[in-house]
Coordinates of C-alpha atoms in Angstrom, one line a residue:
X1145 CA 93.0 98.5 82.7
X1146 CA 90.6 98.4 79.4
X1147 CA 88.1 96.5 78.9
X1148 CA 88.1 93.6 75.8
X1149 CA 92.0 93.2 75.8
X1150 CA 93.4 90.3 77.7
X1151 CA 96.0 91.6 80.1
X1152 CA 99.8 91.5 79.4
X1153 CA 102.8 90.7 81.6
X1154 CA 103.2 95.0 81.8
X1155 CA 100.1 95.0 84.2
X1156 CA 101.0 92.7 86.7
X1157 CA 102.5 95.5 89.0
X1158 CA 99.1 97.0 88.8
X1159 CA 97.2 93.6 89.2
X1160 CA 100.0 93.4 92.3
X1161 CA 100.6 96.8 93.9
X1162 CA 97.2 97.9 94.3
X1163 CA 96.0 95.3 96.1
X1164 CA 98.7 95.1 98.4
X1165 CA 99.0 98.9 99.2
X1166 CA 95.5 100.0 99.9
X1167 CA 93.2 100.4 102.1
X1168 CA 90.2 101.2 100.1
X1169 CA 91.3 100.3 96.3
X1170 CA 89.0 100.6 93.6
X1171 CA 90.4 99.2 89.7
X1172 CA 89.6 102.4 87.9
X1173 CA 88.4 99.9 84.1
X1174 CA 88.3 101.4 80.8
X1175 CA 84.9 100.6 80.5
X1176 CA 83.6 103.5 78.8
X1177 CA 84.4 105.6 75.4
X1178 CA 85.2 105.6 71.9
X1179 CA 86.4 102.1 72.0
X1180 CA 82.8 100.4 73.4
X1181 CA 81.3 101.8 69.6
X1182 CA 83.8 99.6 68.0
X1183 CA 83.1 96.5 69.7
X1184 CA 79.5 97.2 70.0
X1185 CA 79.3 97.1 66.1
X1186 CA 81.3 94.3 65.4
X1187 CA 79.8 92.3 68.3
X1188 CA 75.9 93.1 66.3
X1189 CA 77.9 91.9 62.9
X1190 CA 79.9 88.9 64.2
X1191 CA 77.2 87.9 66.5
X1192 CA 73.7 89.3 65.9
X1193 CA 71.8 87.2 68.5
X1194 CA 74.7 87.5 71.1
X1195 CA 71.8 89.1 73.7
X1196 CA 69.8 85.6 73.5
X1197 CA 73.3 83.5 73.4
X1198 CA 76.2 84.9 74.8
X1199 CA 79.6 84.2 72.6
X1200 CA 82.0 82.1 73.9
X1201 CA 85.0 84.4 72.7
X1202 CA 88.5 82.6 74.2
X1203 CA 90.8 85.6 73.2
X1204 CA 89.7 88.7 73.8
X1205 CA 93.1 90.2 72.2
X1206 CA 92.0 88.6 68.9
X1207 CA 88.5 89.5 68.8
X1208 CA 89.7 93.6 69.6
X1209 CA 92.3 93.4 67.2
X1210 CA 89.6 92.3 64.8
X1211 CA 87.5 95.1 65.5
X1212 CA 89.9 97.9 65.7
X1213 CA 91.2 96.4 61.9
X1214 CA 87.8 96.5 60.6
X1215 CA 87.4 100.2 62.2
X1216 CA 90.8 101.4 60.3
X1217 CA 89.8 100.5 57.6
X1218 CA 85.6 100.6 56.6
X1219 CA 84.9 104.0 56.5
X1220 CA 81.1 102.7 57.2
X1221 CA 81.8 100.5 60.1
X1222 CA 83.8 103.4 61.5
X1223 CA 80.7 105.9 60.9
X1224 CA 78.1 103.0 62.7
X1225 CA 81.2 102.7 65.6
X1226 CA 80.9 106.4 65.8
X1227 CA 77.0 106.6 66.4
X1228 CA 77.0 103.4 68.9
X1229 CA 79.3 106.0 70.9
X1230 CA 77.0 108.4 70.8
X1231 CA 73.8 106.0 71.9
X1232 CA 75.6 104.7 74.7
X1233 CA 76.5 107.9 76.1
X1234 CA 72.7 109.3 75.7
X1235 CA 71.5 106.0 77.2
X1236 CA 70.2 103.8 74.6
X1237 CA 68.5 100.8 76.4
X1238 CA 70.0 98.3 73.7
X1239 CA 73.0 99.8 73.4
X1240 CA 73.5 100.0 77.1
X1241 CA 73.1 96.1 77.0
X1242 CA 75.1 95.6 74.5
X1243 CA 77.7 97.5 76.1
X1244 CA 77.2 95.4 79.6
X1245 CA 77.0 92.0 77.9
X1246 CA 80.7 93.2 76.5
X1247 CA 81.7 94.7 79.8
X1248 CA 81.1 91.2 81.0
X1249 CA 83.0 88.7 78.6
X1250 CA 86.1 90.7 79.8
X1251 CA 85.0 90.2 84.0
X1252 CA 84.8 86.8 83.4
X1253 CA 88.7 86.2 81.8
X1254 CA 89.8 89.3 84.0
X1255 CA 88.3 87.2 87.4
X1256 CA 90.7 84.1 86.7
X1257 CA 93.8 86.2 87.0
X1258 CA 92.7 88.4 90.4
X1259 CA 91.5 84.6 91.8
X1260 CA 94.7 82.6 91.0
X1261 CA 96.9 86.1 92.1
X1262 CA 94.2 86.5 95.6
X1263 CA 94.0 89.9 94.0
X1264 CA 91.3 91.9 95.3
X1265 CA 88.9 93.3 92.0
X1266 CA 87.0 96.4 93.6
X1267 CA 86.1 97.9 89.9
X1268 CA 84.9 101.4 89.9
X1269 CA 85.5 102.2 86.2
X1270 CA 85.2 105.6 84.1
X1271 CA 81.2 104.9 83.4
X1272 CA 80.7 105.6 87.1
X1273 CA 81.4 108.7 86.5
X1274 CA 79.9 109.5 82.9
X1275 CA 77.0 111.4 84.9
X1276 CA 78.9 113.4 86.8
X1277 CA 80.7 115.2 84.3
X1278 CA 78.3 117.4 82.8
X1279 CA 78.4 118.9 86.4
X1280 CA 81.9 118.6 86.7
X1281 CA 82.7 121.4 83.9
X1282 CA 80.3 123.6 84.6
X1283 CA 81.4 123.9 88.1
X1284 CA 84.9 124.4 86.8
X1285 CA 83.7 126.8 84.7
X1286 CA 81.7 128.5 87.5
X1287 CA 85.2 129.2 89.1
X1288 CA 86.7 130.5 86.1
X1289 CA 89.1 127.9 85.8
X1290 CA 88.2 126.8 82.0
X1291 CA 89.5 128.5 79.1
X1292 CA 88.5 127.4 75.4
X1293 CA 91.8 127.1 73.7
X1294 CA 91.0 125.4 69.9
X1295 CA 87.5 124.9 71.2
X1296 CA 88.5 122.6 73.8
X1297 CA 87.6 123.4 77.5
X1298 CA 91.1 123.2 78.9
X1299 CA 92.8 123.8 82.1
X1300 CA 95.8 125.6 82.8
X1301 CA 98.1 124.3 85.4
X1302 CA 101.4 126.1 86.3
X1303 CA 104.4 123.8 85.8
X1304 CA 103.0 121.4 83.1
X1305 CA 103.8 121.8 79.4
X1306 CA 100.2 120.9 78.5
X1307 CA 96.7 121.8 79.6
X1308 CA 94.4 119.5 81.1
X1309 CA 91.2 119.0 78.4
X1310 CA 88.4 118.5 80.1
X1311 CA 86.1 118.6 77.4
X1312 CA 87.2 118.2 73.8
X1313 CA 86.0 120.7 70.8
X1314 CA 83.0 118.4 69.8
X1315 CA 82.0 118.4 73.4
X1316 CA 82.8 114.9 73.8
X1317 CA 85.0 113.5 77.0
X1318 CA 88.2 112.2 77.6
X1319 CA 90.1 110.2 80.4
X1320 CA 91.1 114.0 81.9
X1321 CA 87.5 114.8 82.0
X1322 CA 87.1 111.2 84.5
X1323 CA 89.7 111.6 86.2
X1324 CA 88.7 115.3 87.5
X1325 CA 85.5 113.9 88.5
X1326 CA 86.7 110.8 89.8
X1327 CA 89.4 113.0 92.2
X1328 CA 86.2 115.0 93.0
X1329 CA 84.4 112.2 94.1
X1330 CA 87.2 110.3 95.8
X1331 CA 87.7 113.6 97.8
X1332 CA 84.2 114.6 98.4
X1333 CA 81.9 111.9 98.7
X1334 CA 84.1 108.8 100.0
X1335 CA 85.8 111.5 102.5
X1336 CA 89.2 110.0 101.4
X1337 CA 92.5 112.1 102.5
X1338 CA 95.1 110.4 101.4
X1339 CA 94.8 108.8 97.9
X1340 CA 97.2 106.8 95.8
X1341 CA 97.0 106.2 92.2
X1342 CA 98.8 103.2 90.5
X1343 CA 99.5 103.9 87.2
X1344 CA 102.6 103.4 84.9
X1345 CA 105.5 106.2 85.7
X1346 CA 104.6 107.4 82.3
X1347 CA 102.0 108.7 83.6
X1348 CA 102.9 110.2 86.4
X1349 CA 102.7 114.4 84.9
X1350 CA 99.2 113.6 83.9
X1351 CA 98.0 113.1 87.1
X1352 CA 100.1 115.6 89.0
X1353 CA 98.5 118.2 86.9
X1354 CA 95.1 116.7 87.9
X1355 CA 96.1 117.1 91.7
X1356 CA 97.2 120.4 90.8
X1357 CA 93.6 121.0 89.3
X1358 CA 92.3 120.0 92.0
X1359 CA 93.6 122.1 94.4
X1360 CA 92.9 124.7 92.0
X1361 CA 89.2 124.0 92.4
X1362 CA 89.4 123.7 95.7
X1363 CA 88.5 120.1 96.0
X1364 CA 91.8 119.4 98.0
X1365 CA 93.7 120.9 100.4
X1366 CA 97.7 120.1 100.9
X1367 CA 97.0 120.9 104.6
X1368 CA 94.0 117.7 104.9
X1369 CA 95.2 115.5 102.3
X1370 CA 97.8 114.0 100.7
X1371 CA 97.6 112.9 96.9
X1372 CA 100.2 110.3 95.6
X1373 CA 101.2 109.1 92.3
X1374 CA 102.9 105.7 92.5
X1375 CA 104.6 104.7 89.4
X1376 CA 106.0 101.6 88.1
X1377 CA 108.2 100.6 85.6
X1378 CA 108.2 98.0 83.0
X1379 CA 108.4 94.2 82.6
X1380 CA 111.3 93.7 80.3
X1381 CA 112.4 90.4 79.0
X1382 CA 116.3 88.8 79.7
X1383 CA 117.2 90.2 76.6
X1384 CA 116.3 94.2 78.2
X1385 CA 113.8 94.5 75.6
X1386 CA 110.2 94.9 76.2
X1387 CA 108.8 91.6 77.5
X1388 CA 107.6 89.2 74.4
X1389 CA 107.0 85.7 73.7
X1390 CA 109.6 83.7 71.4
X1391 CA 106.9 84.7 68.4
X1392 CA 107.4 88.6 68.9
X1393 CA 103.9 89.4 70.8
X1394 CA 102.9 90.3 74.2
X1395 CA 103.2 87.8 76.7
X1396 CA 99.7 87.0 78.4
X1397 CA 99.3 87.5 81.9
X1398 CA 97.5 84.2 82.3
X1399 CA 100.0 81.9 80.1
X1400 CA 103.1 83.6 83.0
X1401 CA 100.7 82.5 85.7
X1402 CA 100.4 78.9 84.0
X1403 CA 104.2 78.8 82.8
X1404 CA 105.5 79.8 86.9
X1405 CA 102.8 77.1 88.0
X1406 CA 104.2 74.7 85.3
X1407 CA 108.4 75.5 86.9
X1408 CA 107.5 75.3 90.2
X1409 CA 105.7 71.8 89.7
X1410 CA 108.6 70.1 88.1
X1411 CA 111.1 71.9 90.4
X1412 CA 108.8 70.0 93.4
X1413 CA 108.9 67.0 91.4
X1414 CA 112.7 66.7 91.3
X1415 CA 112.4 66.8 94.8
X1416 CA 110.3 63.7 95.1
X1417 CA 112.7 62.2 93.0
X1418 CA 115.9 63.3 94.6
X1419 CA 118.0 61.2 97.6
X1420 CA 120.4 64.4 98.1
X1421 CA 120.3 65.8 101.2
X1422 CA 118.0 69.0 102.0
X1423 CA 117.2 68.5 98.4
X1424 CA 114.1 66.0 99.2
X1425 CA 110.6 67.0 99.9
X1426 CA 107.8 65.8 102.8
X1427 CA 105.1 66.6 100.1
X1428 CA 102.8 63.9 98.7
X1429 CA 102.0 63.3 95.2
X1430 CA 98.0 64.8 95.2
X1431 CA 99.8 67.6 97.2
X1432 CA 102.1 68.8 94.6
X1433 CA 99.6 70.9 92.3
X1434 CA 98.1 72.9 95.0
X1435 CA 101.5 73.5 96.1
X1436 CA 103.1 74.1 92.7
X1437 CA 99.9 77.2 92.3
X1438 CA 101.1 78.6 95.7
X1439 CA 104.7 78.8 95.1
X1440 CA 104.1 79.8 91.6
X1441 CA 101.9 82.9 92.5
X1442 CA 104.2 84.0 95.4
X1443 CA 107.1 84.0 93.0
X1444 CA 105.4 86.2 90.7
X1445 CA 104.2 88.6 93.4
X1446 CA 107.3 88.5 95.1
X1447 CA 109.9 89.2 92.3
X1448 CA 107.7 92.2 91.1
X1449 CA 107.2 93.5 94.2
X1450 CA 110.6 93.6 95.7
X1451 CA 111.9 95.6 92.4
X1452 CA 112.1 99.3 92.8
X1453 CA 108.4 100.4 91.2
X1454 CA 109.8 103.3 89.3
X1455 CA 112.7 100.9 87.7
X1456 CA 112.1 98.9 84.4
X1457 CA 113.3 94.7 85.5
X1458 CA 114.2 92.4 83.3
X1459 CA 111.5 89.2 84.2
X1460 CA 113.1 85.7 84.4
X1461 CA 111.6 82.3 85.4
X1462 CA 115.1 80.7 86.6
X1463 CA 115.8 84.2 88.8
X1464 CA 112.2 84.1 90.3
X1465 CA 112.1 80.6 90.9
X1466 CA 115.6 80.5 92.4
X1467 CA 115.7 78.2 95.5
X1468 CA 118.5 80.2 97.2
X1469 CA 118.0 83.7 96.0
X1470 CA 116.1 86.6 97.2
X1471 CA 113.0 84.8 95.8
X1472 CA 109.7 83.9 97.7
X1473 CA 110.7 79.9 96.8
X1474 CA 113.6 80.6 99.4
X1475 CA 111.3 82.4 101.8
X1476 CA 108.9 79.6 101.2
X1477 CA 111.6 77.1 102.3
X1478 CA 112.7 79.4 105.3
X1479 CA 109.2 79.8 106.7
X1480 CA 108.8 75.7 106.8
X1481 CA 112.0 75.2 108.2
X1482 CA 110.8 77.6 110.9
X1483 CA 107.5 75.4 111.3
X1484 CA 109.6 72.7 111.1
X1485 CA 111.6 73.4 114.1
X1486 CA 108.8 74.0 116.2
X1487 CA 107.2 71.0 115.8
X1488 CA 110.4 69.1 116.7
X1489 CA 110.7 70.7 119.7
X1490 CA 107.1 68.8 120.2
X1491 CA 105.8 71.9 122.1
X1492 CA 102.0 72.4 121.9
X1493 CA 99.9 75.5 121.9
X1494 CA 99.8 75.4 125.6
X1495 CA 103.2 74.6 125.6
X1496 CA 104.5 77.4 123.2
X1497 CA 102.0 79.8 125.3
X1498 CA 103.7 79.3 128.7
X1499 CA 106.9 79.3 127.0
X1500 CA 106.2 82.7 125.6
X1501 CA 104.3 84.1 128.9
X1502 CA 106.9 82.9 131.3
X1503 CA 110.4 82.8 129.6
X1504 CA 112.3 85.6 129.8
X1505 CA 114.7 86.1 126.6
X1506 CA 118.4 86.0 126.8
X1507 CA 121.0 86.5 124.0
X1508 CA 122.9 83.8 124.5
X1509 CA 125.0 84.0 121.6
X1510 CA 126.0 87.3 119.6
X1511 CA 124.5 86.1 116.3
X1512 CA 121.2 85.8 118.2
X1513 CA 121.7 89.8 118.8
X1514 CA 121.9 90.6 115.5
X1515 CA 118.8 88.3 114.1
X1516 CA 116.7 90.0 117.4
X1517 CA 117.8 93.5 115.8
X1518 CA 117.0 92.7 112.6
X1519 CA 113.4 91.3 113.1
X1520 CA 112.6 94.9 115.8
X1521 CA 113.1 96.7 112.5
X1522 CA 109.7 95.9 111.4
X1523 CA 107.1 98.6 112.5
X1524 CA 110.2 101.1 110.9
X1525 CA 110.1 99.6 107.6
X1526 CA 106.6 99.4 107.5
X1527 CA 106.1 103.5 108.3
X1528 CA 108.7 103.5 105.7
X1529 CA 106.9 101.7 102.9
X1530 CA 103.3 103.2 103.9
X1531 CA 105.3 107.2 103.8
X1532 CA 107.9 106.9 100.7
X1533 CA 105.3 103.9 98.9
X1534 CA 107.9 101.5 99.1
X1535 CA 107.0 97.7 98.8
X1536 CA 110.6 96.8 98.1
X1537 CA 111.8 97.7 101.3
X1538 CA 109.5 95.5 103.1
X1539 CA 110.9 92.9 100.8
X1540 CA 114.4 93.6 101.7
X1541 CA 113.4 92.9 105.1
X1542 CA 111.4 89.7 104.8
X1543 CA 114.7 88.4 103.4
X1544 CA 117.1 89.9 105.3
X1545 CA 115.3 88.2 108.7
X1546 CA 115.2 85.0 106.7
X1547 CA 119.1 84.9 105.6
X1548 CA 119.9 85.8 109.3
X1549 CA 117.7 83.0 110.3
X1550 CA 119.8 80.6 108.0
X1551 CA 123.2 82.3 109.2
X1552 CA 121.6 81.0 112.6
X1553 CA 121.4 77.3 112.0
X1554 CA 125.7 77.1 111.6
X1555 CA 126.5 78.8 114.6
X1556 CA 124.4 77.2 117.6
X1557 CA 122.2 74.6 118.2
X1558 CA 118.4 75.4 118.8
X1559 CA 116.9 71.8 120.1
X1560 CA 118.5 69.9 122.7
X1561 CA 120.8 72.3 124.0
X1562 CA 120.8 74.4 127.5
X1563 CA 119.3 77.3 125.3
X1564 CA 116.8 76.0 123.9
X1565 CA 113.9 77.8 125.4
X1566 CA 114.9 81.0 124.7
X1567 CA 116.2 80.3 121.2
X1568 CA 113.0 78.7 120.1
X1569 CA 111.1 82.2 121.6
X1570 CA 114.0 83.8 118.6
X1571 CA 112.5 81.5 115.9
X1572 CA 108.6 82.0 117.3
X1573 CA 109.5 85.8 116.3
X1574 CA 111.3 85.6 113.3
X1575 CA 108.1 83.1 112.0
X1576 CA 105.6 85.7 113.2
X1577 CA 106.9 88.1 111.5
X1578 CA 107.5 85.8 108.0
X1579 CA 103.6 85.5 108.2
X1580 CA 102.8 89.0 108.8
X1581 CA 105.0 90.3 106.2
X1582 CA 104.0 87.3 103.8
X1583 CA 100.7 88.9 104.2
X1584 CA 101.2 92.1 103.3
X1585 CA 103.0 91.3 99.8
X1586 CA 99.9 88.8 99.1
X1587 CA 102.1 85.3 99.8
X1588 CA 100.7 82.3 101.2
X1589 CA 102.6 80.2 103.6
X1590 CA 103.5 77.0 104.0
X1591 CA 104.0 74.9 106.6
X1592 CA 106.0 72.0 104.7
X1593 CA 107.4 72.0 101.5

């Protein structure tokens, strides 16, 4: 991510992916470089007192855009951008908070996304590293593994069609130069051994060289860790072109959010309205916007999680809303059905407890076989996903159990019938393991919809 531009539907699989895969993650930020001397000028020209009274700046993609116009095209705002670079990489106390103020008008739009998405925001960006990298190089140079091609410092990795430059002819750095220190440090210091990086798959020979590097300093070892690059595709629109709004311009990350929390309210209000059968709703009115946020956000998540990562999609609001599709609205629905039936069979905790301590299960009907089947797939798919880095198929599961659950309900009776016991222990399983799996692709259940 980069610092001072709003984010765009494209980054939601990063916003999405990293949270849900990792253990430790950290949001590598572009908080660092060329760019910061841009915006640190114009933010001095635009707003000279900004330290005493912070600018209330709304869009972030304008105010850039303004900036990087005014760069392209004043020679002597591009010369001032150039030596604001150069003061914030030698440490100049105003410059420095300058560059923090800025750092912190894009935290604050950037915080709204990762709370309304319960995205986890653990930002380690590339000016962590700025201090190591002096050392960085000459260590790599120490072991012989720099050689100055057009007065860059450059690596040399077998296999890729360009070196890595660590350090650039005017002795400046470059995102290669942080991302060798941050693998360094990632290795090293944190003590990590098996690392994923979440980038777009565009990127994906970039960082395999980088691996390859550092093996070649011997930072890594195949045999102790394991390095992945997980790409992802892009967000197209219905159309198969690169998602856009109606006007031609990137579609804000926040206005999808809004516009899914927007669907999903008026899809819950037709249910208020509505006297068709198991087309009606048990919500009340003040409970409909909370609701509306929670389906919305699990229908984002959910759609761009179950795609395969590598795979461009095309994005659509009536597909991922779909209330009988593989959509997170039907496992929604599904999961409070589920709820719904164990509160019917008027059970309580104690009751469900001795139920599940002292009932032995039975099949009792072959469908039953097939939905218990289905649901002891689970710790599989989930060594799956953690070895091939495959969300999707932990997707294909959640709605797999879910359809079989539905399948259920037209074959046999689960209340009031000789079998009941044992068939609600069935549906106590396949719920556990809706919430688990909800959990681990970021949705949050409900118990009535």
């Amino acid at each position: 991510f980069f610092f001072f531009k709003q984010k765009t539907a494209y980054e939601i699989s990063a916003c999405l992916v990293g949270s849900e895969m990792c253990i430790r993650d950290r949001n590598h930020v572009g908080d660092w470089g060329t760019q910061f001397g841009m915006l640190i000028t114009y933010m001095y020209e635009k707003f000279p007192n900004f330290k005493e009274n912070l600018p209330n700046i709304s869009d972030l993609n304008v105010f850039y855009k303004e900036a990087k116009k005014q760069f392209d095209e004043d020679p002597e705002f591009k010369k001032k951008s150039q030596l604001q670079v150069v003061n914030l990489q030698s440490g100049d106390p105003d410059c420095l908070e300058a560059w923090k103020i800025i750092c912190q008008l894009s935290r604050n739009e950037y915080q709204k996304i990762y709370d309304r998405l319960d995205s986890t925001n653990n930002e380690v960006g590339e000016s962590f590293y700025n201090p190591m990298l002096p050392g960085v190089i000459k260590e790599l140079e120490d072991k012989n593994l720099i050689k100055v091609d057009n007065e860059a410092k450059c690596i040399f990795v077998e296999g890729s069609q360009n070196p890595i430059i660590a350090q650039k002819s005017d002795g400046g750095y470059n995102y290669a130069s942080t991302d060798l220190a941050a693998l360094k440090y990632r290795i090293q210091d944190l003590k990590q051994e098996r690392i994923i990086y979440l980038t777009d798959v565009g990127q994906e020979p970039h960082f395999k060289a980088v691996f390859k590097a550092g093996q070649m300093a011997n930072w890594c070892d195949p045999a102790k860790h394991r390095l992945d690059h997980m790409g992802f595709g892009l967000v197209l629109g219905e159309d198969g072109k690169r998602f856009r709004s109606k006007s031609g311009v990137s579609v804000k990350l926040i206005d999808l959010l809004n516009e899914a929390h927007n669907q999903a309210l008026e899809q819950l209000k037709k249910r208020i309205e509505s006297s068709q059968e198991g087309q009606q709703t048990n919500l009340k009115e003040e409970e409909l916007d909370e609701v509306a946020e929670k389906i919305g956000m699990a229908a984002i998540k959910y759609y761009d999680l179950k795609q395969n990562k590598i795979s461009n999609y095309k994005f659509s609001y009536q597909n991922m809303l779909d209330p009988k599709g593989n959509t997170a609205v039907y496992l929604l629905y599904s999961y409070a059905r589920l709820c719904s039936i164990i509160r019917k069979s008027e059970l309580s905790e104690e009751g469900l407890n001795q139920l599940i301590h002292g009932t032995e299960f039975m099949i009792t009907h072959p469908h039953e076989r097939t939905l218990a089947l289905t649901i002891l797939k689970f710790p599989e798919v989930l060594d799956i996903v953690t070895d091939e880095l495959a969300i999707h198929k932990l997707c294909d599961l959640i709605y797999d159990v879910a359809v079989k659950v539905a399948e259920g309900y037209s074959k046999y009776r689960i209340l009031n019938d000789p079998n009941t016991n044992t068939r609600i222990l069935l549906i106590l399983a396949a719920r556990d393991l809706l919430e688990k799996a909800f959990y681990l692709v970021g949705i949050k259940p409900l118990e009535k919809i």
